[in-house]
Coordinates of C-alpha atoms in Angstrom, one line a residue:
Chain A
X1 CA -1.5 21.4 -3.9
X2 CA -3.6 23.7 -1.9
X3 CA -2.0 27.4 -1.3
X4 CA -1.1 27.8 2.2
X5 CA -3.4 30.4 3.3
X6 CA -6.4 28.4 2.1
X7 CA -5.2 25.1 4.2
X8 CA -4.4 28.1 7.4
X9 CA -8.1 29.1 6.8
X10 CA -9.3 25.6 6.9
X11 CA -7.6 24.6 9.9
X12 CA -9.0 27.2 11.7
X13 CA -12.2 26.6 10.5
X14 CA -12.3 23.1 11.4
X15 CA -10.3 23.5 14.7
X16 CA -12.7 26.5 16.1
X17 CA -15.9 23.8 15.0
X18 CA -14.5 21.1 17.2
X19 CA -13.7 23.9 20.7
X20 CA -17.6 25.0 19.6
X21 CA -18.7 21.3 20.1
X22 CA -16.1 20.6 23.0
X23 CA -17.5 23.5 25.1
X24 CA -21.4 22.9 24.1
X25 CA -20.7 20.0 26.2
X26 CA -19.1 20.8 28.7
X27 CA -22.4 22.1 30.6
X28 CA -24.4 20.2 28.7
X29 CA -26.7 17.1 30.2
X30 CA -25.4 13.5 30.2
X31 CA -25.9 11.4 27.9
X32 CA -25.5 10.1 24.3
X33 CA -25.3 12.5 21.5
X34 CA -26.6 11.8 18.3
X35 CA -23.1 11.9 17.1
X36 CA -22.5 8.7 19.5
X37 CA -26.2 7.4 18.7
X38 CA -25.6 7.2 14.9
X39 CA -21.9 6.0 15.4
X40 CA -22.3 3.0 17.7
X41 CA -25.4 2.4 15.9
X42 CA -23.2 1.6 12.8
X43 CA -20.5 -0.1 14.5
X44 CA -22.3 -2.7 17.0
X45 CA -23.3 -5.2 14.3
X46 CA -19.6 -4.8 13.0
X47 CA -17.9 -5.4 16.2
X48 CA -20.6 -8.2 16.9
X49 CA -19.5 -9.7 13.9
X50 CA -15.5 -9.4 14.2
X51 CA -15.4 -10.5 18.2
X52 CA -17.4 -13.7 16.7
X53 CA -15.0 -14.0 13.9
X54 CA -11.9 -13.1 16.1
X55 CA -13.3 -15.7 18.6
X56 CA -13.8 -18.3 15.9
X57 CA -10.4 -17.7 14.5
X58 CA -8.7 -17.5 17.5
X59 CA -10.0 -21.0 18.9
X60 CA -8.8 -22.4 15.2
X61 CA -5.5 -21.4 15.5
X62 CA -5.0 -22.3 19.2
X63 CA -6.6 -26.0 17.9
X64 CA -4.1 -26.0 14.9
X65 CA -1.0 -24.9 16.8
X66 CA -1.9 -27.8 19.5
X67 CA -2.5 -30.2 17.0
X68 CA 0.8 -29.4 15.2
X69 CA 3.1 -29.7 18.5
X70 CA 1.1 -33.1 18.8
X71 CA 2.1 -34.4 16.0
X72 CA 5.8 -33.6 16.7
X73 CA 5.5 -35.9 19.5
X74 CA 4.1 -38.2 18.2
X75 CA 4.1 -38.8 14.3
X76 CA 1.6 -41.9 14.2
X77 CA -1.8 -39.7 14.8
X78 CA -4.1 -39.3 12.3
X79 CA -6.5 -37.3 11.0
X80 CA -9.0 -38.3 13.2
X81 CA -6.7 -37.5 16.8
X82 CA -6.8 -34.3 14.9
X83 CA -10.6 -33.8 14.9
X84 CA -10.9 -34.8 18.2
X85 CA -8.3 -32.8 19.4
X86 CA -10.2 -30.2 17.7
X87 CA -13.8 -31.2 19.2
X88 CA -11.5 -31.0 22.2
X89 CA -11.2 -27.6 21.9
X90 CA -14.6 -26.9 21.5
X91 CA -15.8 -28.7 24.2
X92 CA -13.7 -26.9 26.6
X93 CA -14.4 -24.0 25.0
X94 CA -18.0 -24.6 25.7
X95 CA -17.2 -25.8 29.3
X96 CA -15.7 -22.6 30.3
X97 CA -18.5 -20.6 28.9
X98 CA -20.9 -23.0 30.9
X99 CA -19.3 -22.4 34.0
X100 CA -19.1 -18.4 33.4
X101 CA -22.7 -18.9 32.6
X102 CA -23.3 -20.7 36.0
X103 CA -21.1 -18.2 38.2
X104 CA -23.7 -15.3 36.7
X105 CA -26.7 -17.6 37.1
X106 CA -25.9 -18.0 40.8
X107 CA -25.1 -14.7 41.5
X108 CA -28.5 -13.8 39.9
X109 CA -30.4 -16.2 42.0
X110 CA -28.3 -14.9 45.5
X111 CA -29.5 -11.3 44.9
X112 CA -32.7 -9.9 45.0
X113 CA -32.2 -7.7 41.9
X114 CA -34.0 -7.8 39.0
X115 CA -31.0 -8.2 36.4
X116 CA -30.3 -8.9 33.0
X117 CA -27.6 -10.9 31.0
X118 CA -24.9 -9.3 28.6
X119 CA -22.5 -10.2 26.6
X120 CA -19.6 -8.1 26.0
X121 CA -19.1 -7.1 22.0
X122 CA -16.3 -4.4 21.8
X123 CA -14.0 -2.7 24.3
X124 CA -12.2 0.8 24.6
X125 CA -12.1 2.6 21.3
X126 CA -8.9 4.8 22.5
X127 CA -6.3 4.2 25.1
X128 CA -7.6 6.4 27.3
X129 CA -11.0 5.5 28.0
X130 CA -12.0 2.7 30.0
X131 CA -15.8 1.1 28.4
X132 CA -16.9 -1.9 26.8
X133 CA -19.8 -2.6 24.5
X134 CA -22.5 -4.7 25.6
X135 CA -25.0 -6.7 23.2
X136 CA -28.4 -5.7 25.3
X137 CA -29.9 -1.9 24.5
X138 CA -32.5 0.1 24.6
X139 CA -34.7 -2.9 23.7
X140 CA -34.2 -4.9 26.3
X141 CA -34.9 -2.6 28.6
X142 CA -31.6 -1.6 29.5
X143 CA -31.0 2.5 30.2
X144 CA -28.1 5.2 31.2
X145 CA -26.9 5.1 34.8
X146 CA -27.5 1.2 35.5
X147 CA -25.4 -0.9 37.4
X148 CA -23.3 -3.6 35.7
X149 CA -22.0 -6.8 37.9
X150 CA -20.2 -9.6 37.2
X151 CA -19.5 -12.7 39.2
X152 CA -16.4 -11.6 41.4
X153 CA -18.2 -7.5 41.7
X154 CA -18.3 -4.8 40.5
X155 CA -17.8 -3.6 36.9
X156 CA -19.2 -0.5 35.8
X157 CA -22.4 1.5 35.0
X158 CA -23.9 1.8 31.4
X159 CA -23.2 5.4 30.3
X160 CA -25.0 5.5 26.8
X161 CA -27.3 3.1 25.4
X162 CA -27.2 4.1 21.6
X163 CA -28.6 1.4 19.4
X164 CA -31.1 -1.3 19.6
X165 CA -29.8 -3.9 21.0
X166 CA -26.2 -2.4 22.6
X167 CA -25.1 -0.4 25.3
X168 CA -21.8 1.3 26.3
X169 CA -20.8 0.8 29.7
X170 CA -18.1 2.8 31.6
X171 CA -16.1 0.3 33.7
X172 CA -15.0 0.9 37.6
X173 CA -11.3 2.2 36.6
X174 CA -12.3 4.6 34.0
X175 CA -10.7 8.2 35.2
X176 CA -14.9 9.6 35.1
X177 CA -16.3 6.7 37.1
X178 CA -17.1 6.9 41.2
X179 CA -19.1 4.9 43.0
X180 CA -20.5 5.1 46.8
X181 CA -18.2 2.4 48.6
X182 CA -17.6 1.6 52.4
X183 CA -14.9 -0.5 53.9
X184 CA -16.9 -3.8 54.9
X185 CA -15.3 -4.3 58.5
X186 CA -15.8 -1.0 59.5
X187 CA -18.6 0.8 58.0
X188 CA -16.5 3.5 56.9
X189 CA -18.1 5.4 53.9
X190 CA -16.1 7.0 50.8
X191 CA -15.8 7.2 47.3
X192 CA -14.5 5.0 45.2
X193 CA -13.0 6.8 42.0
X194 CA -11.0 5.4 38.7
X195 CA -7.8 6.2 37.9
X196 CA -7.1 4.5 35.2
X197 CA -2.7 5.2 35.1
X198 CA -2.0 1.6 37.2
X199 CA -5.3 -0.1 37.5
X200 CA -5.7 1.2 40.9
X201 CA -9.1 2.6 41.9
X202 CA -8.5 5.3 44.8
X203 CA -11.1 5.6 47.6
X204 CA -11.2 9.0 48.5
X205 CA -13.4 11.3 51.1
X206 CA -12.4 8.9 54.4
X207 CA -11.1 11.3 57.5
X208 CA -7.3 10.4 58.6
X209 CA -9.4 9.4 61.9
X210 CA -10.9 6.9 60.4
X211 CA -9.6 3.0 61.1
X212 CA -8.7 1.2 57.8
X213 CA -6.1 -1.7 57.2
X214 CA -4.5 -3.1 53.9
X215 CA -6.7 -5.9 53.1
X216 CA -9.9 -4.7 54.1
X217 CA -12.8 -5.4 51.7
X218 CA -14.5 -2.4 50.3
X219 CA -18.1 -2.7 49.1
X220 CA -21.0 -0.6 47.4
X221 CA -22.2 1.4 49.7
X222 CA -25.7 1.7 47.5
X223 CA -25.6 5.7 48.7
X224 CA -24.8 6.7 45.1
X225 CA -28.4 5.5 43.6
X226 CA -26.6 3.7 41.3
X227 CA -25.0 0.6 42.4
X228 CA -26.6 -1.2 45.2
X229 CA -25.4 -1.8 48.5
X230 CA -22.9 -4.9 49.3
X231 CA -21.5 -5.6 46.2
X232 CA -17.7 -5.9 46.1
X233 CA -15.2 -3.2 44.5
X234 CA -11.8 -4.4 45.8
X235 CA -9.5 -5.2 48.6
X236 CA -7.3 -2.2 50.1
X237 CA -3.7 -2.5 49.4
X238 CA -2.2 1.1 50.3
X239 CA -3.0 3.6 53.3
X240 CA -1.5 6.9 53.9
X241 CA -2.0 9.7 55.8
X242 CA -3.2 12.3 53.7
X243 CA -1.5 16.2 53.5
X244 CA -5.1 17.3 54.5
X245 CA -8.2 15.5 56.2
X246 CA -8.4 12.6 54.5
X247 CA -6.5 8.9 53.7
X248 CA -5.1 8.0 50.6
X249 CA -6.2 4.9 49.8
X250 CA -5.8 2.5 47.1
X251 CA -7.9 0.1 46.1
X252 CA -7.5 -3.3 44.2
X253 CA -10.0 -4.2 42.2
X254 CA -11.7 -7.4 42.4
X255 CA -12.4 -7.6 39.2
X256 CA -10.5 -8.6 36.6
X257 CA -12.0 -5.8 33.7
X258 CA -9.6 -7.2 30.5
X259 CA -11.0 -10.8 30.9
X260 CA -15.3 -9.9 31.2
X261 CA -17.1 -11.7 28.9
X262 CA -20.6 -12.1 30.6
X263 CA -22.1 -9.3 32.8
X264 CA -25.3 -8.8 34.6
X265 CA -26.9 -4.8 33.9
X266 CA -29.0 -4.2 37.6
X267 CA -32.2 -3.1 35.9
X268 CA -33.4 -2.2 39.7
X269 CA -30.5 -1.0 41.7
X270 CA -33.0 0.3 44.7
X271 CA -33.7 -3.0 45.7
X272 CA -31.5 -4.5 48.1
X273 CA -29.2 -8.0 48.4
X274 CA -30.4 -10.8 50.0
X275 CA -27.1 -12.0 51.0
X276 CA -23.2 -10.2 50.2
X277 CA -22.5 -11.9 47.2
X278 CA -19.5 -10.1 46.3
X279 CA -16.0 -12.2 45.6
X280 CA -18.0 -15.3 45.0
Chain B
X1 CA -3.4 6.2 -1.2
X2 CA -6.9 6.9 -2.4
X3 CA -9.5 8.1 -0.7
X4 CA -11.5 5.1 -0.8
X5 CA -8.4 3.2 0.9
X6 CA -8.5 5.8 3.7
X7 CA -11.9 5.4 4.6
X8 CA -11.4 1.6 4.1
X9 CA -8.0 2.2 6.6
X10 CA -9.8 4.0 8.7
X11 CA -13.0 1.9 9.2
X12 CA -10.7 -1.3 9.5
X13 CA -8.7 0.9 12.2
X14 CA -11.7 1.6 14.6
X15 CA -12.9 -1.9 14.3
X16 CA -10.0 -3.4 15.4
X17 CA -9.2 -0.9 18.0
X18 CA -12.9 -1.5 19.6
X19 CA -12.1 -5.7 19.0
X20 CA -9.1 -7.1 18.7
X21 CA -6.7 -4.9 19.8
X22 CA -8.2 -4.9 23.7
X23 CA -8.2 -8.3 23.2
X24 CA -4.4 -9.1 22.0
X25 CA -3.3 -6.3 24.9
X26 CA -5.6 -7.4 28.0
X27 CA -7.1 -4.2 28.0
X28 CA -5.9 -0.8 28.6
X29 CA -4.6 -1.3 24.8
X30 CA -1.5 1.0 24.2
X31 CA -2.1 1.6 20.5
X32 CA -4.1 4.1 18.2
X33 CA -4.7 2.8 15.1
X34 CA -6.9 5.3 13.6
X35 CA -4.0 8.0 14.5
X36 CA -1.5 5.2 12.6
X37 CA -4.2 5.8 10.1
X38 CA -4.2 9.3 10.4
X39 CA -0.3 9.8 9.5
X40 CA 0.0 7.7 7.0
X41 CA -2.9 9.9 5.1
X42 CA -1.4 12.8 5.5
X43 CA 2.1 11.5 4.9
X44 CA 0.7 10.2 1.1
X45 CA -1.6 12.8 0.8
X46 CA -0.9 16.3 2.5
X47 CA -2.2 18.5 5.2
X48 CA -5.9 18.7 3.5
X49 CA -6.8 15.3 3.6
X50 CA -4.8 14.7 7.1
X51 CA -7.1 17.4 8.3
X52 CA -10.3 15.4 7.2
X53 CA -9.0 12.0 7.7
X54 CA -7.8 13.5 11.5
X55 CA -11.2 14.9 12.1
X56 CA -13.9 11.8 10.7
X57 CA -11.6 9.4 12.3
X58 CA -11.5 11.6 15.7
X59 CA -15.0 12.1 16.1
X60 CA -16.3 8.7 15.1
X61 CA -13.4 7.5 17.9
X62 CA -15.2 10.1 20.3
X63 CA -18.7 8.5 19.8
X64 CA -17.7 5.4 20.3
X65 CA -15.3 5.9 23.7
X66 CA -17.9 7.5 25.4
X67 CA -15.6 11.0 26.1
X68 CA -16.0 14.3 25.1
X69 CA -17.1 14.4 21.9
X70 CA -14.2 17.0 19.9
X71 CA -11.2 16.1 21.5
X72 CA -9.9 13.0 19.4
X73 CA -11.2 15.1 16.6
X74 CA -9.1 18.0 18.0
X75 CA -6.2 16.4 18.5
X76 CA -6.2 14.4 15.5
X77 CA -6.7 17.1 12.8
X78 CA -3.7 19.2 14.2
X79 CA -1.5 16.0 14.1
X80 CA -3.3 15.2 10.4
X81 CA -1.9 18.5 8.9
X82 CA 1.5 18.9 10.9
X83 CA 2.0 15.6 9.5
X84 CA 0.4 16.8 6.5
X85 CA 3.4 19.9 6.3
X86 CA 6.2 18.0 7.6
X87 CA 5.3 15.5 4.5
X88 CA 5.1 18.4 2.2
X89 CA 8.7 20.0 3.7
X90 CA 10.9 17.2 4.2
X91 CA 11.6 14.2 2.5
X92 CA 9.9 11.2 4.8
X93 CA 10.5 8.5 2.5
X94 CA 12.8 6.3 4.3
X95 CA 11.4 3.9 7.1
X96 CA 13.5 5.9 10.0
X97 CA 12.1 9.0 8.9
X98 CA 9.1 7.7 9.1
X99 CA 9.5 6.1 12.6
X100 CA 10.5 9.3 13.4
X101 CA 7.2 11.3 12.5
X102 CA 4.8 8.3 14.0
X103 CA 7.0 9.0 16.8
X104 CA 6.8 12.5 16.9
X105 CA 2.8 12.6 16.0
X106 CA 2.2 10.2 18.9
X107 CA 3.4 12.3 21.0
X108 CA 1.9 15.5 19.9
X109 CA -1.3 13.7 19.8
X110 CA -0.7 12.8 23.7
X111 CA 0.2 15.9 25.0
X112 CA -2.7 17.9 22.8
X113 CA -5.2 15.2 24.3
X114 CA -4.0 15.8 28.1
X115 CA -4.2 19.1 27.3
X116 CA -7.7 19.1 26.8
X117 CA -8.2 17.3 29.2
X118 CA -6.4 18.8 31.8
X119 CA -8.7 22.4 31.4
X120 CA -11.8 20.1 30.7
X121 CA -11.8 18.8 33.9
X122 CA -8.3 19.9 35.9
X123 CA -6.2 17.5 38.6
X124 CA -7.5 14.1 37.1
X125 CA -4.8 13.7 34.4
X126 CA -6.0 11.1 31.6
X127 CA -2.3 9.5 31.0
X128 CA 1.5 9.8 32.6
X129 CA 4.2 10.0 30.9
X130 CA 5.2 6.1 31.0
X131 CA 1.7 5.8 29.6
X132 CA 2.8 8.3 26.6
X133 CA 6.3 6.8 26.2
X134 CA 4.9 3.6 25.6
X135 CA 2.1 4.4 23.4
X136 CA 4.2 6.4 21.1
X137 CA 6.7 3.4 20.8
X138 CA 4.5 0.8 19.7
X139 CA 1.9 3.4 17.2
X140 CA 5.8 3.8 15.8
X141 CA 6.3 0.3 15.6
X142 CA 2.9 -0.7 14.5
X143 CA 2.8 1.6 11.9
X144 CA 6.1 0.9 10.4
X145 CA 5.1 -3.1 10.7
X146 CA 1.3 -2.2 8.6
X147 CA 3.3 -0.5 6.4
X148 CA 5.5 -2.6 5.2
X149 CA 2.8 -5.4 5.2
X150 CA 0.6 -3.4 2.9
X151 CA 3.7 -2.5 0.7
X152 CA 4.8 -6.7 0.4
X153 CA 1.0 -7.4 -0.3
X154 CA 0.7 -5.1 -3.2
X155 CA 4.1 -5.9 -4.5
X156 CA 3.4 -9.3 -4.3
X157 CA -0.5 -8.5 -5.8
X158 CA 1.4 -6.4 -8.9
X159 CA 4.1 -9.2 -9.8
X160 CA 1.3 -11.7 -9.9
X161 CA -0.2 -8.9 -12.3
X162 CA 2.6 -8.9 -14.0
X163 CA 3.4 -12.5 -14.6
X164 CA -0.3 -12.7 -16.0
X165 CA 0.7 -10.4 -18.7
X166 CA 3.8 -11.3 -19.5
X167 CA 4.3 -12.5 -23.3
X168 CA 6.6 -15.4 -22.2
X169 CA 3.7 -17.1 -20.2
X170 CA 1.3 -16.3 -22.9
X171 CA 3.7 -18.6 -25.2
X172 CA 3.9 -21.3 -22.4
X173 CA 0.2 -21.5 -22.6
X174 CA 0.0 -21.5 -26.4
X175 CA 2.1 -24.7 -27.0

């Protein structure tokens, strides 16, 4: 057992080195640290290899619990209702990803912007942090402050991109993300910002002056240099007026940020849509 | 626990908290494993190793949540050897007692992290209190259930030892 005045010594050792490395960043420039470099570095093809695994496992299971309640109902099936209950599965399985497939491929073909496909590998790594890993990186030409877009709008920007071939990307309702929005019926610009307690986003910045109704459609405004223009963020479901100058708004998201599995990263967000494909 | 299990704990922990976990909860997941991880160190093995196991497993979960890089670590090495003491003080061998300091650890761990957070960057608060409520509750839960899982799998693992050595089989097999 170590005497307490040696463990008192440590603690203050080791708790003073971690407010030395909190504060160094505080001013410091975005971007990944070679901390985070190393870290996700080591962890990508691990996660890579557990979401696969997970997948694999999961779709098993869900195959053998169906196949169990089907037998129940009917003893005379055989092994080989089993296998195709089974191929079932797969093939559904394989149908949904074809159709998420073909809701990005449109959406890539309706917008101008030179994009890229992702898959996405790992998620939040505490409960406090909104982010997902994606399986493109520096490799494929993806870099910090892109815009990342999926189908139904919006989802995020990549924040660090820290191994070869995987990126880290902070969605929409993380507490640190914004985004340049305006509300699409009345050109009305604000901010949109995360908050992250009820997977709300709030769009702040709009004058009490200003007209805005529940239900309006907010977009990307494109102001910000990151997202581009047109894209959707959500539909507005709460307006108050504000103790000072400006509404509070609240702001549903259109996207649905548990359930993305395939993203598009913006490699070009200065060039503009062809057509509003937001909420397609 | 040795210190091989810990790191194994702890790698197992951050996987699964960056996979499966977001996956089982629908993101947002309520649950930190590697703090689970983190108590039950300290718990078998004192305030020195909480301390390490609280700061590795904090700043690896830093790097890969894309915050500031210190404040799991932070928060997670003064929970490591509170733990650590309480372990060392009061006898914590029961599974309510236990509950208790998971309980207790979690919350610590919340408020030391909003902390932080609050002076970091002031009037954006990282959690409420539902949000802390909650996330204590099931670390609690969670914890207690690994525990005992890990405890049936190794008593299960030694009487399977055991039976292999036993003079009675080795007589069985003879004739």
């Amino acid at each position: 057992m170590e005497s307490p005045q040696r463990i008192g010594y440590l603690v203050m050792v080791v708790v003073l080195g971690h407010l030395l490395v909190i504060s160094a960043q505080i001013n410091a420039q975005p971007g990944a640290t070679v901390l985070e470099r190393v870290t996700v570095g080591a962890f990508t093809q691990m996660q890579r290899w557990v979401t696969t695994t997970f997948g694999v496992t999961g779709d098993l299971w869900t195959g053998y619990v169906g196949l169990r309640n089907l037998r129940q109902q009917n003893l005379a099936l055989t092994d080989n209702v089993a296998e195709l209950e089974l191929e079932l599965q797969v093939q559904r399985a394989l149908a949904q990803q074809a159709r998420s497939l073909e809701r990005l491929l449109r959406l890539r073909e309706t917008t101008a912007l030179p994009t890229l496909s992702a898959r996405v590998i790992a998620s939040d790594a505490t409960p406090y942090f909104r982010t997902l890993t994606i399986d493109r990186g520096r490799d494929d030409g993806v870099r910090p402050d892109m815009a990342v877009i999926a189908p139904a709008g919006v989802v995020g920007r990549v924040v660090a991109v820290s191994a070869g071939r995987a990126a880290q990307v902070q969605l929409l309702v993380d507490r640190n993300a914004a985004a340049g929005a305006l509300v699409e019926r009345t050109r009305v610009s604000g901010l949109v910002v995360g908050t992250d307690t009820d997977g709300l986003l709030r769009m702040d910045y709009v004058s009490n002056l200003e007209d805005v109704r529940i239900g309006d459609r907010v977009v990307t405004s494109g102001v910000d240099g990151i997202y581009p223009g047109g894209f959707l963020i959500g539909a507005v479901t709460e307006v108050e007026q504000g103790v000072g100058l400006y509404l509070v708004i609240r702001v549903d998201p259109v996207v649905e940020f548990s359930r993305i599995e395939d993203v598009l990263v913006v490699v070009d967000a200065s060039a503009t849509l062809t057509d509003d494909v937001g909420g397609q | 626990m040795k210190a091989s299990h810990i790191w194994i704990a702890l790698a197992v922990a951050l996987l699964a908290q960056t996979t499966i976990v977001s996956v089982l909860a629908g993101g947002g997941a309520p649950v930190d494993l590697v703090l689970v991880v983190v108590v039950f160190a300290a718990l078998s093995r004192g305030p020195v190793i909480g301390l390490w196991t609280g700061t590795f497993g904090g700043l690896i979960q830093d790097a890969l949540s894309g915050g500031v890089i210190g404040v799991s670590g932070l928060t997670k090495t003064v929970v490591g050897v509170l733990v650590g003491v309480a372990g060392a003080q009061f006898i914590v061998g029961t599974i309510w007692h236990r509950l208790v300091i998971l309980l207790a650890a979690s919350v610590v761990h919340a408020f030391c992290y909003i902390g932080i957070y609050a002076l970091i960057s002031p009037g954006n608060p990282v959690a409420t209190l539902g949000m802390v409520g909650v996330q204590a509750l099931v670390n609690a839960l969670v914890g207690i259930l690994a525990e005992a899982g890990v405890r049936a799998t190794t008593g299960l693992l030694e009487r399977v030892r055991q039976r292999r050595r036993s003079p009675t089989r080795r007589r069985w097999t003879m004739s």
